[in-house]
C-alpha cells in the first residue's frame, strides 16, 4: 500500500514515521525551507547519533508555576527514525507546493493531512488535488483545525469556510463519502506543557473514501463552487 503524507510544520516528521513504521510506503511533503532543513536534520541522522539537548522555554518568564518549569530540557529527536524502523527507498520526503508536486492521477492509496487544509488560499484546490491523486476507493485521513492562514492578510486571496461548509463541499461536490467523523480532538500547539497558559485546538478528525466509480466530476464544477462561496463572503 502506498501512502502520501501531506502535512505541515513540526508534526510532519512524526506523522510520516507513524504511517511508515507498520510497513507502508510513505512520502511526506513540505514547502517551507526552514521545515525542510529541520526534516533533513532529524530524518537523516544515523541511528547511533547522540540526542541534542534544548531548553526551549528558558526565555519565557510568564505563567511559570515554578522556576524549574522554565529551565526544563527537551531532547531531540525524541526517537531517531533510523532506529525505529524507517527505511530508505519506501520512505521519502518531497519539497515543494502540494499542488505543484502531486499532479499524477490515481497514484496513492491513502492521503493523510495533518494541520494542513487551513494553509490553503482556496481549500477547494486542495480537495480537488487529493481526489485526483487518490486511486478509486482510496482513503483520505484528516486532522486539524481551521485557522485559515491567509485570512485578513492584505493582498492575499483567501476562502474561509466553517467545517459545516467544508464538509458539504467534500461530500457534495467531490467523489468522497465520509466514513468517520470526530470533533473536539484537543491538541496543544507550540506550548510549554507546564505553563499556566496554553494554546489548545479542538480539531476535527475525519476519514473519507473516494468513490470506486469511473465517473469524473465536470472540470468547471470546483471553479463554480469556489466562485459561489466567494460570492457569499462579499
mmCIF file of C-alpha atoms in Angstrom:
data_model
loop_
_atom_site.group_PDB
_atom_site.id
_atom_site.type_symbol
_atom_site.label_atom_id
_atom_site.label_comp_id
_atom_site.label_asym_id
_atom_site.label_seq_id
_atom_site.Cartn_x
_atom_site.Cartn_y
_atom_site.Cartn_z
ATOM 1 C CA UNK A 1 0.000 0.000 0.000
ATOM 2 C CA UNK A 2 1.334 3.446 -0.889
ATOM 3 C CA UNK A 3 0.699 6.477 1.250
ATOM 4 C CA UNK A 4 1.398 10.126 0.571
ATOM 5 C CA UNK A 5 1.515 12.124 3.767
ATOM 6 C CA UNK A 6 0.779 15.783 3.153
ATOM 7 C CA UNK A 7 1.165 17.636 6.403
ATOM 8 C CA UNK A 8 2.935 20.685 7.703
ATOM 9 C CA UNK A 9 5.073 22.154 10.452
ATOM 10 C CA UNK A 10 6.570 20.285 13.368
ATOM 11 C CA UNK A 11 4.034 17.440 13.350
ATOM 12 C CA UNK A 12 5.109 16.247 9.904
ATOM 13 C CA UNK A 13 8.180 14.190 10.712
ATOM 14 C CA UNK A 14 6.449 12.270 13.496
ATOM 15 C CA UNK A 15 3.331 11.633 11.403
ATOM 16 C CA UNK A 16 5.298 10.317 8.436
ATOM 17 C CA UNK A 17 7.191 7.937 10.705
ATOM 18 C CA UNK A 18 3.989 6.720 12.364
ATOM 19 C CA UNK A 19 2.454 5.953 8.961
ATOM 20 C CA UNK A 20 5.605 4.248 7.670
ATOM 21 C CA UNK A 21 6.574 2.002 10.584
ATOM 22 C CA UNK A 22 3.704 -0.515 10.162
ATOM 23 C CA UNK A 23 5.086 -1.214 6.684
ATOM 24 C CA UNK A 24 3.508 1.317 4.346
ATOM 25 C CA UNK A 25 5.423 3.030 1.556
ATOM 26 C CA UNK A 26 5.241 6.658 2.598
ATOM 27 C CA UNK A 27 6.184 10.119 1.365
ATOM 28 C CA UNK A 28 5.982 13.418 3.231
ATOM 29 C CA UNK A 29 5.576 16.828 1.642
ATOM 30 C CA UNK A 30 6.769 20.232 2.845
ATOM 31 C CA UNK A 31 7.010 23.674 1.262
ATOM 32 C CA UNK A 32 8.890 25.709 3.864
ATOM 33 C CA UNK A 33 12.678 25.697 3.547
ATOM 34 C CA UNK A 34 13.033 26.037 7.317
ATOM 35 C CA UNK A 35 10.846 22.986 7.890
ATOM 36 C CA UNK A 36 12.724 21.032 5.235
ATOM 37 C CA UNK A 37 16.013 21.793 6.962
ATOM 38 C CA UNK A 38 14.591 20.519 10.242
ATOM 39 C CA UNK A 39 13.246 17.419 8.491
ATOM 40 C CA UNK A 40 16.620 16.690 6.932
ATOM 41 C CA UNK A 41 18.354 17.105 10.280
ATOM 42 C CA UNK A 42 16.029 14.677 12.062
ATOM 43 C CA UNK A 43 15.167 12.130 9.375
ATOM 44 C CA UNK A 44 18.680 11.601 8.009
ATOM 45 C CA UNK A 45 20.536 11.223 11.296
ATOM 46 C CA UNK A 46 22.346 7.889 11.809
ATOM 47 C CA UNK A 47 20.723 5.599 14.347
ATOM 48 C CA UNK A 48 23.641 5.962 16.769
ATOM 49 C CA UNK A 49 23.728 9.786 16.677
ATOM 50 C CA UNK A 50 23.507 11.417 20.124
ATOM 51 C CA UNK A 51 20.440 13.429 21.037
ATOM 52 C CA UNK A 52 20.707 17.198 21.349
ATOM 53 C CA UNK A 53 19.598 18.998 24.495
ATOM 54 C CA UNK A 54 17.493 22.142 24.160
ATOM 55 C CA UNK A 55 15.925 24.475 26.709
ATOM 56 C CA UNK A 56 13.063 25.893 24.611
ATOM 57 C CA UNK A 57 11.297 27.785 27.420
ATOM 58 C CA UNK A 58 14.257 29.461 29.074
ATOM 59 C CA UNK A 59 13.192 32.924 27.809
ATOM 60 C CA UNK A 60 9.559 32.532 28.876
ATOM 61 C CA UNK A 61 9.206 34.472 32.123
ATOM 62 C CA UNK A 62 5.396 34.456 32.357
ATOM 63 C CA UNK A 63 2.935 31.820 33.557
ATOM 64 C CA UNK A 64 5.540 29.595 35.225
ATOM 65 C CA UNK A 65 4.323 27.572 38.180
ATOM 66 C CA UNK A 66 7.909 27.012 39.261
ATOM 67 C CA UNK A 67 11.367 28.155 38.208
ATOM 68 C CA UNK A 68 12.243 24.604 37.169
ATOM 69 C CA UNK A 69 9.483 24.672 34.558
ATOM 70 C CA UNK A 70 11.278 27.475 32.769
ATOM 71 C CA UNK A 71 14.535 25.519 32.771
ATOM 72 C CA UNK A 72 13.191 22.122 31.664
ATOM 73 C CA UNK A 73 15.138 20.451 28.905
ATOM 74 C CA UNK A 74 13.969 18.681 25.744
ATOM 75 C CA UNK A 75 15.940 16.017 23.878
ATOM 76 C CA UNK A 76 15.719 15.935 20.078
ATOM 77 C CA UNK A 77 14.901 13.836 18.319
ATOM 78 C CA UNK A 78 12.884 12.007 20.965
ATOM 79 C CA UNK A 79 13.171 8.911 18.740
ATOM 80 C CA UNK A 80 15.629 8.554 15.860
ATOM 81 C CA UNK A 81 13.734 7.491 12.700
ATOM 82 C CA UNK A 82 16.583 5.219 11.605
ATOM 83 C CA UNK A 83 16.495 3.447 14.959
ATOM 84 C CA UNK A 84 12.747 2.750 14.958
ATOM 85 C CA UNK A 85 12.470 1.194 11.525
ATOM 86 C CA UNK A 86 12.248 3.977 8.932
ATOM 87 C CA UNK A 87 13.989 2.647 5.820
ATOM 88 C CA UNK A 88 15.196 4.473 2.730
ATOM 89 C CA UNK A 89 13.518 3.541 -0.525
ATOM 90 C CA UNK A 90 9.956 3.286 0.713
ATOM 91 C CA UNK A 91 10.223 6.320 2.993
ATOM 92 C CA UNK A 92 10.881 9.731 1.467
ATOM 93 C CA UNK A 93 10.233 13.467 1.526
ATOM 94 C CA UNK A 94 9.224 15.778 -1.322
ATOM 95 C CA UNK A 95 9.949 19.505 -1.384
ATOM 96 C CA UNK A 96 7.559 21.990 -2.953
ATOM 97 C CA UNK A 97 3.995 23.212 -3.066
ATOM 98 C CA UNK A 98 1.499 20.383 -2.621
ATOM 99 C CA UNK A 99 -0.494 21.402 -5.695
ATOM 100 C CA UNK A 100 2.631 21.515 -7.881
ATOM 101 C CA UNK A 101 4.245 18.297 -6.615
ATOM 102 C CA UNK A 102 1.255 15.964 -6.760
ATOM 103 C CA UNK A 103 -0.300 16.019 -10.224
ATOM 104 C CA UNK A 104 -0.424 12.360 -11.317
ATOM 105 C CA UNK A 105 -3.945 10.897 -11.068
ATOM 106 C CA UNK A 106 -4.726 7.633 -9.266
ATOM 107 C CA UNK A 107 -1.259 7.449 -7.679
ATOM 108 C CA UNK A 108 -1.821 6.973 -3.942
ATOM 109 C CA UNK A 109 -3.873 4.569 -1.868
ATOM 110 C CA UNK A 110 -4.144 6.959 1.062
ATOM 111 C CA UNK A 111 -3.588 10.649 1.768
ATOM 112 C CA UNK A 112 -3.073 11.865 5.338
ATOM 113 C CA UNK A 113 -3.380 15.597 6.054
ATOM 114 C CA UNK A 114 -2.480 16.937 9.479
ATOM 115 C CA UNK A 115 -2.963 20.651 10.308
ATOM 116 C CA UNK A 116 -2.884 21.202 6.564
ATOM 117 C CA UNK A 117 -6.197 22.204 4.977
ATOM 118 C CA UNK A 118 -6.215 25.675 6.525
ATOM 119 C CA UNK A 119 -2.896 26.553 4.868
ATOM 120 C CA UNK A 120 -4.686 26.896 1.511
ATOM 121 C CA UNK A 121 -5.672 30.113 -0.223
ATOM 122 C CA UNK A 122 -8.512 28.066 -1.691
ATOM 123 C CA UNK A 123 -9.250 24.805 0.167
ATOM 124 C CA UNK A 124 -11.230 23.536 -2.818
ATOM 125 C CA UNK A 125 -7.968 23.313 -4.763
ATOM 126 C CA UNK A 126 -6.505 21.040 -2.080
ATOM 127 C CA UNK A 127 -9.604 18.845 -2.042
ATOM 128 C CA UNK A 128 -9.594 18.591 -5.826
ATOM 129 C CA UNK A 129 -5.916 17.593 -5.828
ATOM 130 C CA UNK A 130 -6.435 14.953 -3.127
ATOM 131 C CA UNK A 131 -9.369 13.490 -5.035
ATOM 132 C CA UNK A 132 -7.290 13.402 -8.207
ATOM 133 C CA UNK A 133 -4.221 11.625 -6.816
ATOM 134 C CA UNK A 134 -6.163 9.013 -4.831
ATOM 135 C CA UNK A 135 -6.919 5.698 -6.507
ATOM 136 C CA UNK A 136 -10.623 4.784 -6.758
ATOM 137 C CA UNK A 137 -11.617 3.536 -3.322
ATOM 138 C CA UNK A 138 -8.624 5.301 -1.723
ATOM 139 C CA UNK A 139 -8.870 6.883 1.709
ATOM 140 C CA UNK A 140 -8.267 10.414 2.975
ATOM 141 C CA UNK A 141 -7.497 10.917 6.678
ATOM 142 C CA UNK A 142 -7.554 14.471 8.022
ATOM 143 C CA UNK A 143 -6.888 16.005 11.418
ATOM 144 C CA UNK A 144 -6.678 19.687 12.222
ATOM 145 C CA UNK A 145 -8.392 22.998 12.970
ATOM 146 C CA UNK A 146 -9.463 25.688 10.501
ATOM 147 C CA UNK A 147 -7.095 28.542 11.275
ATOM 148 C CA UNK A 148 -7.138 29.919 7.752
ATOM 149 C CA UNK A 149 -3.571 31.172 7.370
ATOM 150 C CA UNK A 150 -4.242 33.814 4.738
ATOM 151 C CA UNK A 151 -7.289 35.339 6.387
ATOM 152 C CA UNK A 152 -7.156 39.118 6.882
ATOM 153 C CA UNK A 153 -3.773 39.451 5.169
ATOM 154 C CA UNK A 154 -3.721 42.401 2.790
ATOM 155 C CA UNK A 155 -3.161 41.454 -0.834
ATOM 156 C CA UNK A 156 -3.785 37.729 -0.292
ATOM 157 C CA UNK A 157 -6.825 35.867 -1.559
ATOM 158 C CA UNK A 158 -8.463 33.557 0.938
ATOM 159 C CA UNK A 159 -11.600 31.447 1.207
ATOM 160 C CA UNK A 160 -12.512 30.739 4.828
ATOM 161 C CA UNK A 161 -15.132 28.048 5.403
ATOM 162 C CA UNK A 162 -16.718 26.636 8.512
ATOM 163 C CA UNK A 163 -16.328 22.889 8.939
ATOM 164 C CA UNK A 164 -20.015 22.506 8.101
ATOM 165 C CA UNK A 165 -19.433 24.247 4.764
ATOM 166 C CA UNK A 166 -16.217 22.342 4.124
ATOM 167 C CA UNK A 167 -17.904 19.004 4.763
ATOM 168 C CA UNK A 168 -20.783 19.910 2.442
ATOM 169 C CA UNK A 169 -18.289 20.673 -0.331
ATOM 170 C CA UNK A 170 -16.287 17.459 0.220
ATOM 171 C CA UNK A 171 -19.277 15.117 0.014
ATOM 172 C CA UNK A 172 -21.474 17.217 -2.288
ATOM 173 C CA UNK A 173 -19.038 18.450 -4.938
ATOM 174 C CA UNK A 174 -16.414 15.707 -4.903
ATOM 175 C CA UNK A 175 -16.370 11.921 -5.072
ATOM 176 C CA UNK A 176 -15.972 11.382 -1.323
ATOM 177 C CA UNK A 177 -18.024 9.531 1.253
ATOM 178 C CA UNK A 178 -17.467 10.214 4.942
ATOM 179 C CA UNK A 179 -16.690 7.033 6.872
ATOM 180 C CA UNK A 180 -15.815 8.570 10.231
ATOM 181 C CA UNK A 181 -16.035 11.990 11.863
ATOM 182 C CA UNK A 182 -14.994 13.075 15.335
ATOM 183 C CA UNK A 183 -14.895 16.614 16.689
ATOM 184 C CA UNK A 184 -13.222 18.178 19.714
ATOM 185 C CA UNK A 185 -9.896 16.384 19.310
ATOM 186 C CA UNK A 186 -7.970 18.547 21.748
ATOM 187 C CA UNK A 187 -4.339 19.165 20.952
ATOM 188 C CA UNK A 188 -1.699 21.651 22.033
ATOM 189 C CA UNK A 189 0.385 23.698 19.646
ATOM 190 C CA UNK A 190 3.883 25.066 20.316
ATOM 191 C CA UNK A 191 3.383 25.199 24.047
ATOM 192 C CA UNK A 192 5.065 24.560 27.348
ATOM 193 C CA UNK A 193 3.053 21.653 28.814
ATOM 194 C CA UNK A 194 3.716 23.001 32.330
ATOM 195 C CA UNK A 195 2.705 26.575 31.547
ATOM 196 C CA UNK A 196 -0.277 28.241 33.187
ATOM 197 C CA UNK A 197 -1.416 29.370 29.712
ATOM 198 C CA UNK A 198 -1.671 27.064 26.707
ATOM 199 C CA UNK A 199 -2.855 27.189 23.097
ATOM 200 C CA UNK A 200 -5.234 24.292 22.502
ATOM 201 C CA UNK A 201 -7.153 23.414 19.341
ATOM 202 C CA UNK A 202 -10.410 21.443 19.217
ATOM 203 C CA UNK A 203 -9.677 19.771 15.899
ATOM 204 C CA UNK A 204 -11.846 17.669 13.615
ATOM 205 C CA UNK A 205 -10.803 14.165 12.618
ATOM 206 C CA UNK A 206 -12.411 12.584 9.582
ATOM 207 C CA UNK A 207 -11.880 9.612 7.293
ATOM 208 C CA UNK A 208 -13.277 9.848 3.765
ATOM 209 C CA UNK A 209 -13.222 7.364 0.903
ATOM 210 C CA UNK A 210 -13.050 8.200 -2.786
ATOM 211 C CA UNK A 211 -15.741 6.627 -4.931
ATOM 212 C CA UNK A 212 -14.825 3.480 -6.851
ATOM 213 C CA UNK A 213 -16.939 4.546 -9.833
ATOM 214 C CA UNK A 214 -15.280 5.658 -13.037
ATOM 215 C CA UNK A 215 -17.360 8.829 -13.286
ATOM 216 C CA UNK A 216 -15.392 12.072 -13.003
ATOM 217 C CA UNK A 217 -16.515 15.492 -11.887
ATOM 218 C CA UNK A 218 -17.072 18.161 -14.503
ATOM 219 C CA UNK A 219 -13.862 20.276 -14.823
ATOM 220 C CA UNK A 220 -15.718 23.507 -14.087
ATOM 221 C CA UNK A 221 -17.574 22.286 -11.050
ATOM 222 C CA UNK A 222 -14.972 23.216 -8.435
ATOM 223 C CA UNK A 223 -14.370 26.612 -10.027
ATOM 224 C CA UNK A 224 -18.100 27.351 -9.963
ATOM 225 C CA UNK A 225 -18.284 26.233 -6.349
ATOM 226 C CA UNK A 226 -15.376 28.488 -5.397
ATOM 227 C CA UNK A 227 -16.989 31.456 -7.120
ATOM 228 C CA UNK A 228 -20.254 30.770 -5.315
ATOM 229 C CA UNK A 229 -18.524 30.571 -1.958
ATOM 230 C CA UNK A 230 -16.583 33.766 -2.623
ATOM 231 C CA UNK A 231 -19.829 35.499 -3.528
ATOM 232 C CA UNK A 232 -21.268 34.644 -0.132
ATOM 233 C CA UNK A 233 -18.367 36.403 1.585
ATOM 234 C CA UNK A 234 -18.700 39.661 -0.364
#
